CSV table of C-alpha atoms and ligand atoms in Angstrom, one decimal:
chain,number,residue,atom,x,y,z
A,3,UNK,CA,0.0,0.0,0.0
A,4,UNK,CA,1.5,3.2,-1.5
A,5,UNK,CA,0.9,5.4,1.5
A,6,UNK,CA,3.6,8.9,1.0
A,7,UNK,CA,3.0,10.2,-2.5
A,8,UNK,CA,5.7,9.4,-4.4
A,9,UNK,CA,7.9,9.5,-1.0
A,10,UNK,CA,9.9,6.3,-0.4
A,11,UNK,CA,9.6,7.2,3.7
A,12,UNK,CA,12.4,4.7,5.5
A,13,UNK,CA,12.7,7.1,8.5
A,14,UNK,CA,10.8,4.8,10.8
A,15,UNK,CA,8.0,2.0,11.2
A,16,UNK,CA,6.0,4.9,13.0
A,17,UNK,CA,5.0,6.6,9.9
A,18,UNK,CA,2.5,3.8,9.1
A,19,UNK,CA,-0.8,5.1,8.5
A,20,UNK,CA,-4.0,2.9,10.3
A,21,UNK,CA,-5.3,0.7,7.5
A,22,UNK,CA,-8.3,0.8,6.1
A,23,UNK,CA,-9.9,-2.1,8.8
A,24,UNK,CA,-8.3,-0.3,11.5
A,25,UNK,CA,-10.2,2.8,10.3
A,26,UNK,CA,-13.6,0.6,10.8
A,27,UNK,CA,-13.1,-0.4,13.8
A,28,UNK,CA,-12.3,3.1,15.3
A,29,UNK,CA,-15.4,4.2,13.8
A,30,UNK,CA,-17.7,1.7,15.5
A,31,UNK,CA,-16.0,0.9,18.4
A,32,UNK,CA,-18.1,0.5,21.6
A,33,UNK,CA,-16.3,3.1,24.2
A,34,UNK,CA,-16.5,4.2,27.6
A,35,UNK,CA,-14.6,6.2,30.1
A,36,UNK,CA,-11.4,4.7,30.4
A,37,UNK,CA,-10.1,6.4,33.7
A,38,UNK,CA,-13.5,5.1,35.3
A,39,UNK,CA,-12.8,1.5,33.9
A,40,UNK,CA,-15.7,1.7,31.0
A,41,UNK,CA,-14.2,1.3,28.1
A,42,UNK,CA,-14.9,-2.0,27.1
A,43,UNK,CA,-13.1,-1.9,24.0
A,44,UNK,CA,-9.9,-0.5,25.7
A,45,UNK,CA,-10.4,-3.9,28.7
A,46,UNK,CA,-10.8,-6.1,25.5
A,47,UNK,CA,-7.4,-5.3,24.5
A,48,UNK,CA,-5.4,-5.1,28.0
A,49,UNK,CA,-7.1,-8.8,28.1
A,50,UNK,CA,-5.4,-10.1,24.4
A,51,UNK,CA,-2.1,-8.0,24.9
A,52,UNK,CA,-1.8,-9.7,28.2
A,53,UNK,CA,-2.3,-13.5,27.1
A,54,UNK,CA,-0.5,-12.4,23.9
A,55,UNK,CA,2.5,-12.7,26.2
A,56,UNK,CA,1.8,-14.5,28.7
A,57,UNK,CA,0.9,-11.9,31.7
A,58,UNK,CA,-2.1,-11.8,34.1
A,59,UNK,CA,-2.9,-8.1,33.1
A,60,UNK,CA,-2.2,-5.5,31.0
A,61,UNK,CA,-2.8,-1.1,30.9
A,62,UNK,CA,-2.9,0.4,27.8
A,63,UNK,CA,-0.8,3.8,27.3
A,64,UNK,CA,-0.3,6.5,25.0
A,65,UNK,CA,3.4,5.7,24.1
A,66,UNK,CA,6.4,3.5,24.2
A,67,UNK,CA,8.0,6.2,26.4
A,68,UNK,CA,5.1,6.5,29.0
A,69,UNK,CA,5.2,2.6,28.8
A,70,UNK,CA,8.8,2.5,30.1
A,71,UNK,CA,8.3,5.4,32.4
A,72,UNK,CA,5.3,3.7,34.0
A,73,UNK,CA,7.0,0.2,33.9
A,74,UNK,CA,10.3,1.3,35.8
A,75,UNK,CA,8.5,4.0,37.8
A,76,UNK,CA,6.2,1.4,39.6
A,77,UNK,CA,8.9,-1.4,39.9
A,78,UNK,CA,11.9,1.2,41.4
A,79,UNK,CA,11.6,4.2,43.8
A,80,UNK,CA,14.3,6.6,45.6
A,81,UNK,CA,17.7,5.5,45.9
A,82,UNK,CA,17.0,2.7,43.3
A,83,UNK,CA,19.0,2.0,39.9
A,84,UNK,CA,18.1,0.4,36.9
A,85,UNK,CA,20.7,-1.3,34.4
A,86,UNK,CA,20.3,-0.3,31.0
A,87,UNK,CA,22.5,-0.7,28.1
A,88,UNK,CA,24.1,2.6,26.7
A,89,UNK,CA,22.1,1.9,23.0
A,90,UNK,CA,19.1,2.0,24.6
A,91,UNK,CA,16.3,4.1,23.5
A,92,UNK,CA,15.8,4.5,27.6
A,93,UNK,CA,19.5,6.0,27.8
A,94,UNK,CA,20.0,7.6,24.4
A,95,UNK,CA,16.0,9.0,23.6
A,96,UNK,CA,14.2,9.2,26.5
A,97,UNK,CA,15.1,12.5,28.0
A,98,UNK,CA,16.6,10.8,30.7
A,99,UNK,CA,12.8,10.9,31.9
A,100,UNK,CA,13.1,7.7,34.5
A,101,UNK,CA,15.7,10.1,36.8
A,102,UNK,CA,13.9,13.1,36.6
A,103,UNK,CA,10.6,11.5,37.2
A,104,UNK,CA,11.7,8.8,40.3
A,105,UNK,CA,14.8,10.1,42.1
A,106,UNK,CA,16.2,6.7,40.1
A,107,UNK,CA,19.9,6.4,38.8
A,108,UNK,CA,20.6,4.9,35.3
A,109,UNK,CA,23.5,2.4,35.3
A,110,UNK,CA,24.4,2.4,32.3
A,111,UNK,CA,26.5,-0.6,30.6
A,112,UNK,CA,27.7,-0.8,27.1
A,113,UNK,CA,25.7,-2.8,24.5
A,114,UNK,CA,27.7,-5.3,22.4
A,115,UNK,CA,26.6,-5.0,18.7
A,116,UNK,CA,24.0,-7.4,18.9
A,117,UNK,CA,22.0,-5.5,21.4
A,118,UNK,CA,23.3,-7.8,24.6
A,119,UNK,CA,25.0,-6.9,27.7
A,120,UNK,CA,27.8,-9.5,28.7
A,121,UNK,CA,26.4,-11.1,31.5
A,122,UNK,CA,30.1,-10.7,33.1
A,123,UNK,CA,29.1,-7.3,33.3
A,124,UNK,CA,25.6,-7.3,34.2
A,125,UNK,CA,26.6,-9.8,37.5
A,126,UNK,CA,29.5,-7.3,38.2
A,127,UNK,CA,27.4,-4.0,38.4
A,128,UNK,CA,24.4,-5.2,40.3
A,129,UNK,CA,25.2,-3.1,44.0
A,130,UNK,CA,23.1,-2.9,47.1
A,131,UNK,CA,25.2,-1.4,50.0
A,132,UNK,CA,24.9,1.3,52.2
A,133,UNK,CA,27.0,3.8,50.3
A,134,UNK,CA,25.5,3.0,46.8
A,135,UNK,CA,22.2,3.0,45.1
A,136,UNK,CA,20.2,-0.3,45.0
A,137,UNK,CA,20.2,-1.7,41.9
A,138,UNK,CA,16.7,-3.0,41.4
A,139,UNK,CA,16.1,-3.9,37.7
A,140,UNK,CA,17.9,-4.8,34.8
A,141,UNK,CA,15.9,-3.5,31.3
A,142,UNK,CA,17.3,-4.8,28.0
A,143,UNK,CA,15.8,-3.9,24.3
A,144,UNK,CA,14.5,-6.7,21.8
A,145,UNK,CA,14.5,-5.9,19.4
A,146,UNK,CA,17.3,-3.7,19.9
A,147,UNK,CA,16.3,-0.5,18.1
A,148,UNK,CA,19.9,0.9,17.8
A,149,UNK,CA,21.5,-2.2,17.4
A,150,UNK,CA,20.2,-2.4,13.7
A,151,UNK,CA,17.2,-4.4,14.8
A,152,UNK,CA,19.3,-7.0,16.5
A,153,UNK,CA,17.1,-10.0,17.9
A,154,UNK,CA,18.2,-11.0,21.5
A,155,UNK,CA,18.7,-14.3,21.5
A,156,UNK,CA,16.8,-16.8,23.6
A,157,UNK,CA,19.3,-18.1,25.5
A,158,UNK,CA,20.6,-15.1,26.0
A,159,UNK,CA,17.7,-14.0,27.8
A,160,UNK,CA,17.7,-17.0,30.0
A,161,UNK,CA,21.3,-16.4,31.3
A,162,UNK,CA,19.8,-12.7,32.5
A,163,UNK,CA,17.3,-14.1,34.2
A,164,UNK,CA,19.2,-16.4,36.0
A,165,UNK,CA,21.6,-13.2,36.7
A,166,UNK,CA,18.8,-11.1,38.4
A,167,UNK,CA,16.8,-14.0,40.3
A,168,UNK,CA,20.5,-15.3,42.2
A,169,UNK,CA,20.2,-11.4,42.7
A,170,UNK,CA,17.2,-10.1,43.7
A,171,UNK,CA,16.6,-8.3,40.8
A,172,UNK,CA,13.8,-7.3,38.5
A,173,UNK,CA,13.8,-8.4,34.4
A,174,UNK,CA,12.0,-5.9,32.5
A,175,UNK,CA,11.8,-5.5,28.4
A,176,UNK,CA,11.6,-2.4,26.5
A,177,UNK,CA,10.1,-4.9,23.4
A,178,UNK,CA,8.8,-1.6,21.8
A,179,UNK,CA,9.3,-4.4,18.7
A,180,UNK,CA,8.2,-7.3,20.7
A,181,UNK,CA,6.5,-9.0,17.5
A,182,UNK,CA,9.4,-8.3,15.3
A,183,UNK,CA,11.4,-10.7,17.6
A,184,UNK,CA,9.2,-13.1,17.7
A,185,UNK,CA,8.8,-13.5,13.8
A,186,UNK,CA,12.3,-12.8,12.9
A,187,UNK,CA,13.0,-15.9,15.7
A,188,UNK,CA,9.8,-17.9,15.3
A,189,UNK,CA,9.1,-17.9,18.9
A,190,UNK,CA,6.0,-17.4,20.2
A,191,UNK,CA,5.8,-13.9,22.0
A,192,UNK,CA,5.3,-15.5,25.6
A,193,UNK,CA,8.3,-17.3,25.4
A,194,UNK,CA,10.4,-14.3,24.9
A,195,UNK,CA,8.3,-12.8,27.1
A,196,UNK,CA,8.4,-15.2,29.5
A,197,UNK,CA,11.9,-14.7,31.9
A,198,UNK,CA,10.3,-10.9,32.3
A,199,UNK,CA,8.8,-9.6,35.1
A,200,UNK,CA,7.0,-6.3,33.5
A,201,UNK,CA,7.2,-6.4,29.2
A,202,UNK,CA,6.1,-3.2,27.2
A,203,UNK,CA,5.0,-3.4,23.6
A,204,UNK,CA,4.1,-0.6,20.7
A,205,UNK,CA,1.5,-0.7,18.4
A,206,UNK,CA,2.3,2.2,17.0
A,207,UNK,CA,5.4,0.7,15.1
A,208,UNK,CA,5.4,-2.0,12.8
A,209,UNK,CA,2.3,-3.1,13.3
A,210,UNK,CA,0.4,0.1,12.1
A,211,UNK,CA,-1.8,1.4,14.5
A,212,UNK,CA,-1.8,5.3,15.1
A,213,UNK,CA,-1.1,5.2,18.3
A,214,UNK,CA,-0.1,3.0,21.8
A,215,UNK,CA,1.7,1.2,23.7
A,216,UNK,CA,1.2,-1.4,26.5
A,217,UNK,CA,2.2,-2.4,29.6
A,218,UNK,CA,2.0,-6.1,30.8
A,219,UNK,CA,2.5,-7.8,33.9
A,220,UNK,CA,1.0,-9.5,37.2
A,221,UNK,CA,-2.7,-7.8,38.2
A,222,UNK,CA,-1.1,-6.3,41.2
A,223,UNK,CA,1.9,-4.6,39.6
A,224,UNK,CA,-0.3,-3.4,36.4
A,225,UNK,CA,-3.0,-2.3,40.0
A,226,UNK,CA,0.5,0.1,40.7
A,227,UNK,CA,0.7,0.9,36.9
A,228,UNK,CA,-2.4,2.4,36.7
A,229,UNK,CA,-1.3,4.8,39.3
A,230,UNK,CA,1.4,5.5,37.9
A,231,UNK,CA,0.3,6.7,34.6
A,232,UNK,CA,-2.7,8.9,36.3
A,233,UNK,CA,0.5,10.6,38.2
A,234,UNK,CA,2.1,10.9,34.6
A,235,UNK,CA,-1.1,12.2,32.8
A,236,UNK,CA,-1.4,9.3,30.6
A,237,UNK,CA,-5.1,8.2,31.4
A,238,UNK,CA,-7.4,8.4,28.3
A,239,UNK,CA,-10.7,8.7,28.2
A,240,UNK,CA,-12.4,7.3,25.1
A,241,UNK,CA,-9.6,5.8,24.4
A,242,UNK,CA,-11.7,2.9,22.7
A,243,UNK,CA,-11.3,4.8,19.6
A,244,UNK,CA,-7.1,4.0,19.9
A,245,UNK,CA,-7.7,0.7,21.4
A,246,UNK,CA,-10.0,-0.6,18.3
A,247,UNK,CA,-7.3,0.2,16.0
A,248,UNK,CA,-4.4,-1.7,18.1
A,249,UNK,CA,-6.9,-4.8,18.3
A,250,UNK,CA,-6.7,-5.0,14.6
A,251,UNK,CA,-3.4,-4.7,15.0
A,252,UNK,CA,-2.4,-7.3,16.8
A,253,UNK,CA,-4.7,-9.5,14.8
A,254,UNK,CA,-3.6,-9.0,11.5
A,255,UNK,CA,-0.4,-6.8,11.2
A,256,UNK,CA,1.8,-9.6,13.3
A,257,UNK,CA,2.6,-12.7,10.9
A,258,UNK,CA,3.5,-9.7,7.6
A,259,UNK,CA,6.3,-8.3,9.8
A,260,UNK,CA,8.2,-11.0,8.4
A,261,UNK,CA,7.8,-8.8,4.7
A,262,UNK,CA,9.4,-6.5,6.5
A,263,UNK,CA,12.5,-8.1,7.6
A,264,UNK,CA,12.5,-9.6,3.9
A,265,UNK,CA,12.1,-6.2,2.4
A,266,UNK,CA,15.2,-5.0,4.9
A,267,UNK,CA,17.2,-7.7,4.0
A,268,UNK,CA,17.2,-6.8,0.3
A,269,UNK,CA,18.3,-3.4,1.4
A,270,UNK,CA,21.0,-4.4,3.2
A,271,UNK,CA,22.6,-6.6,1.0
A,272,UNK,CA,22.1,-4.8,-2.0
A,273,UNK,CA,23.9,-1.8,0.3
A,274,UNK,CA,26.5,-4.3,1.0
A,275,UNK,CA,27.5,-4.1,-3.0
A,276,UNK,CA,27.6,-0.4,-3.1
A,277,UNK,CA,31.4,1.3,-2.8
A,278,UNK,CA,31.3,3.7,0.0
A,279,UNK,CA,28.6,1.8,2.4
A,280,UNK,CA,29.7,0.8,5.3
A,281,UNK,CA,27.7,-2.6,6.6
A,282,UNK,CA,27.8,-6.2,7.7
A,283,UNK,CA,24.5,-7.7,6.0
A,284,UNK,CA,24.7,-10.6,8.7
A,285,UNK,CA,23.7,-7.8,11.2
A,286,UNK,CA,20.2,-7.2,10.0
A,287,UNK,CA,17.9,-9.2,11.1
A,288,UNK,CA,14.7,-7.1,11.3
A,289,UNK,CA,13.5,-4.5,10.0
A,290,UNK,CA,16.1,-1.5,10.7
A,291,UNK,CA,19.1,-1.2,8.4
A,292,UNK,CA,21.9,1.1,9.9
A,293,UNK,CA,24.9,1.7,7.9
A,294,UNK,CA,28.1,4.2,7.8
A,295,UNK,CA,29.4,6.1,4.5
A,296,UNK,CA,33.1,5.7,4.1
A,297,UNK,CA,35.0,9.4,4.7
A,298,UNK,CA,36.9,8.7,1.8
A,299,UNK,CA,33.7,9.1,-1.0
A,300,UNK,CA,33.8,12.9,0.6
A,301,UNK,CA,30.0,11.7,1.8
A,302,UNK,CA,28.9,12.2,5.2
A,303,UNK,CA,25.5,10.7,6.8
A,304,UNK,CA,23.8,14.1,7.0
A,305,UNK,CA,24.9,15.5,3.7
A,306,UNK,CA,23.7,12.3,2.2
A,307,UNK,CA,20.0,13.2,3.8
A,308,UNK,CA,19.7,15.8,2.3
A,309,UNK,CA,20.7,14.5,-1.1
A,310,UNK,CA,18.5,11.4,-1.1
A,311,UNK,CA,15.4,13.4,1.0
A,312,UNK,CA,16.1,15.1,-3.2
A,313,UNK,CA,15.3,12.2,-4.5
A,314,UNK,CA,12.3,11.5,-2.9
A,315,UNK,CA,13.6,9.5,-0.4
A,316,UNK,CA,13.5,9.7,3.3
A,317,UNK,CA,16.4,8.0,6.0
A,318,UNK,CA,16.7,9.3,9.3
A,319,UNK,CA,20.2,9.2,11.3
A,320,UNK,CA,21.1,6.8,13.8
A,321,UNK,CA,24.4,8.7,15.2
A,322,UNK,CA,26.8,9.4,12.7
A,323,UNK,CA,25.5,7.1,10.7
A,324,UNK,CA,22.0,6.3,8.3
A,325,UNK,CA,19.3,4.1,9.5
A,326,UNK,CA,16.7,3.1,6.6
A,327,UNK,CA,13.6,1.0,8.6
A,328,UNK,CA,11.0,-0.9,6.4
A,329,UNK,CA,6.9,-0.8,7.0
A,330,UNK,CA,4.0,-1.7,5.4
A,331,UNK,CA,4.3,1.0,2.9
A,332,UNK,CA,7.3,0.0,1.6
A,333,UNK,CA,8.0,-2.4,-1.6
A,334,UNK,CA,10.2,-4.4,-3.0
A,335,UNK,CA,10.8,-1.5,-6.0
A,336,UNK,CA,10.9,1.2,-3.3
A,337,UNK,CA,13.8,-0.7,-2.0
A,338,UNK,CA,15.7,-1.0,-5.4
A,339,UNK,CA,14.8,2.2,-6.3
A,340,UNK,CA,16.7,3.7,-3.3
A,341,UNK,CA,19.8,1.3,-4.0
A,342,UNK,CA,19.9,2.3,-7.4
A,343,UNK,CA,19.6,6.5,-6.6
A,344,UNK,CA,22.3,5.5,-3.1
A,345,UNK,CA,24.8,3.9,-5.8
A,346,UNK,CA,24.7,6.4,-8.0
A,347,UNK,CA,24.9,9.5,-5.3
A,348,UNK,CA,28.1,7.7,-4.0
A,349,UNK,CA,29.6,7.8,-7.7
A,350,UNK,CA,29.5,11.5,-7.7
A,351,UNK,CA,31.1,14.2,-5.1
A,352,UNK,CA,29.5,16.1,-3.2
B,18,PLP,C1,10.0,3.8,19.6
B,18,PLP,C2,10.6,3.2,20.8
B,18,PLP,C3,10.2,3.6,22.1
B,18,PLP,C4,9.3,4.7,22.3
B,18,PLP,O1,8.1,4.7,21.7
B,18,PLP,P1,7.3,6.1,21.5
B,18,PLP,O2,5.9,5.6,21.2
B,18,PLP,O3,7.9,6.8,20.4
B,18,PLP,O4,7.3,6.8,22.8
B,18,PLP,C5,10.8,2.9,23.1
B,18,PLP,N1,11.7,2.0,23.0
B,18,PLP,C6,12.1,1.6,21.7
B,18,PLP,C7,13.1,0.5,21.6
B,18,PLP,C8,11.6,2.2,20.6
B,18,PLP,O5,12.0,1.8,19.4
């Protein structure tokens, strides 16, 4: 579905437009006041986000950053730290909203490549004495937005858990991408879900809707939750209207992300041919493609912008570098097309 006139828009998964079911469903869907606990349509999805992955309960919120907030803002309080990894979108695009917010420190770790934290590292940092902050929860990223998509992988996320239980600690997910993982691994979202304590998912990414996120977890915690987000401003009324549009979501937008990581994987290795891009195919395993322009063409990431935002096409920057992220409203000749007009913008100078 051709959804940016004559724009080939690879600046994110959140420029998805709700699709034409999704527009039905808002229309006619049965609402209530949500802050009073009436909006039937809003309970219908809390109920089939939750068993989607496995949880007792779930709250619905307006955005992947208010689901993180209200996630490590009901699990922590003062004089509490949380580990993240210094890639993550908590410690590089969040404002740094968590300390502000909660009195709570971020320990920050670096992030291999592939979106993990050596476990080394997370069982060295984990600190609860009198002269330090008590680390409370570790929050890792999967799909690792940063990290080129990067899929966590299973065992990987076993080994943490096993780290924060002999610890005392709390497992939480930023899976802003939740689904993507699942498809790109073929495991069901529970089982990623499962080592977790508290998991967050968007369905404002690739899955379509216009807007939400969610927060699941055990009915006492998402009891806290709800607190939480009235303290952060985040309870919607009619929110029905969103919630219809994220049930369709989930229903149909799940098993076609796997187009998407197709559709990404054409891009990456047809940028793997072109002189001047700098990128290891083998590191793309969703749908996010982040790659580096070689100094020596006289290119730079933001110059190149410009010139392919030109052509009609849109990339965004991840750092000093280009990250190109496929949707639903991208196709197999959008992706050529922007190979062909990269290649030849990197024969020419500036
Ligand atoms: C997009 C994203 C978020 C935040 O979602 P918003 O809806 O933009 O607030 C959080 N974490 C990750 C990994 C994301 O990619």
């Amino acid at each position: 579905m051709r959804e940016t006139d004559g724009l080939i828009d690879l600046r994110s998964d959140t420029v998805t437009k709700p699709t034409p079911e999704m527009r039905r469903a808002m229309a006619e869907a049965e609402v209530g006041d949500d802050v009073l606990g009436d909006d039937p349509t809003v309970r219908q999805l809390e109920e089939l986000a939750a068993a989607r992955v496995g949880k007792e309960a779930a709250l619905f919120v307006p955005s992947g950053i208010m689901a993180n907030l209200v996630s490590l803002l009901t699990l922590t309080g003062r004089h509490d730290e949380v580990i993240v990894g210094d890639q993550s979108h908590i410690y590089t695009s969040e404002v740094g909203g968590l300390s502000l917010l909660g009195s709570v420190f971020l320990h920050v770790l670096p992030n291999q490549p592939d979106g993990t934290i050596p476990l080394e590292r997370l069982r060295g940092a984990i600190r609860n004495q009198v002269y330090t902050p008590r680390t409370r929860v570790i929050s890792l990223e999967n799909t690792h937005n940063r990290c080129s998509g990067a899929v966590l992988p299973m065992e990987y996320l076993y080994a943490v858990a096993e780290v924060a239980k002999a610890n005392g600690v709390m497992l939480h997910l930023d899976g802003a991408r939740l689904f993507n993982a699942s498809v790109a691994l073929n495991v069901p979202p529970e089982e990623i879900a499962k080592p977790f304590t508290v998991v967050n998912f968007c369905f404002s990414k690739g899955l379509g809707a216009p807007v939400g996120s969610i927060v699941c977890g055990e009915r006492a915690f998402i009891q806290e939750a709800r607190r939480t987000r009235r303290m952060l401003g985040g309870g919607m009324r009619q929110a029905g209207v969103l919630a219809s549009a994220c049930i369709v979501a989930l229903n149909t937008m799940v098993e076609r992300l796997a187009e998407d990581h197709a559709l990404a994987r054409q891009l990456a290795e047809g940028l793997a041919d072109i002189s001047g891009v700098q990128i290891d195919p083998a590191r793309v395993q969703t749908n996010i493609v982040i790659f580096g322009i070689d100094p020596t063409t006289g290119w730079d990431a933001p110059r190149l912008l410009e010139r392919l935002k030109a052509e009609g096409i849109l990339l965004s920057l991840s750092g000093t570098r280009l990250r190109a992220v496929t949707h639903y409203g991208i196709t197999p000749r959008d992706i050529d097309r922007t190979l062909a007009v990269l290649r030849q913008i990197l024969q020419g100078r500036p």
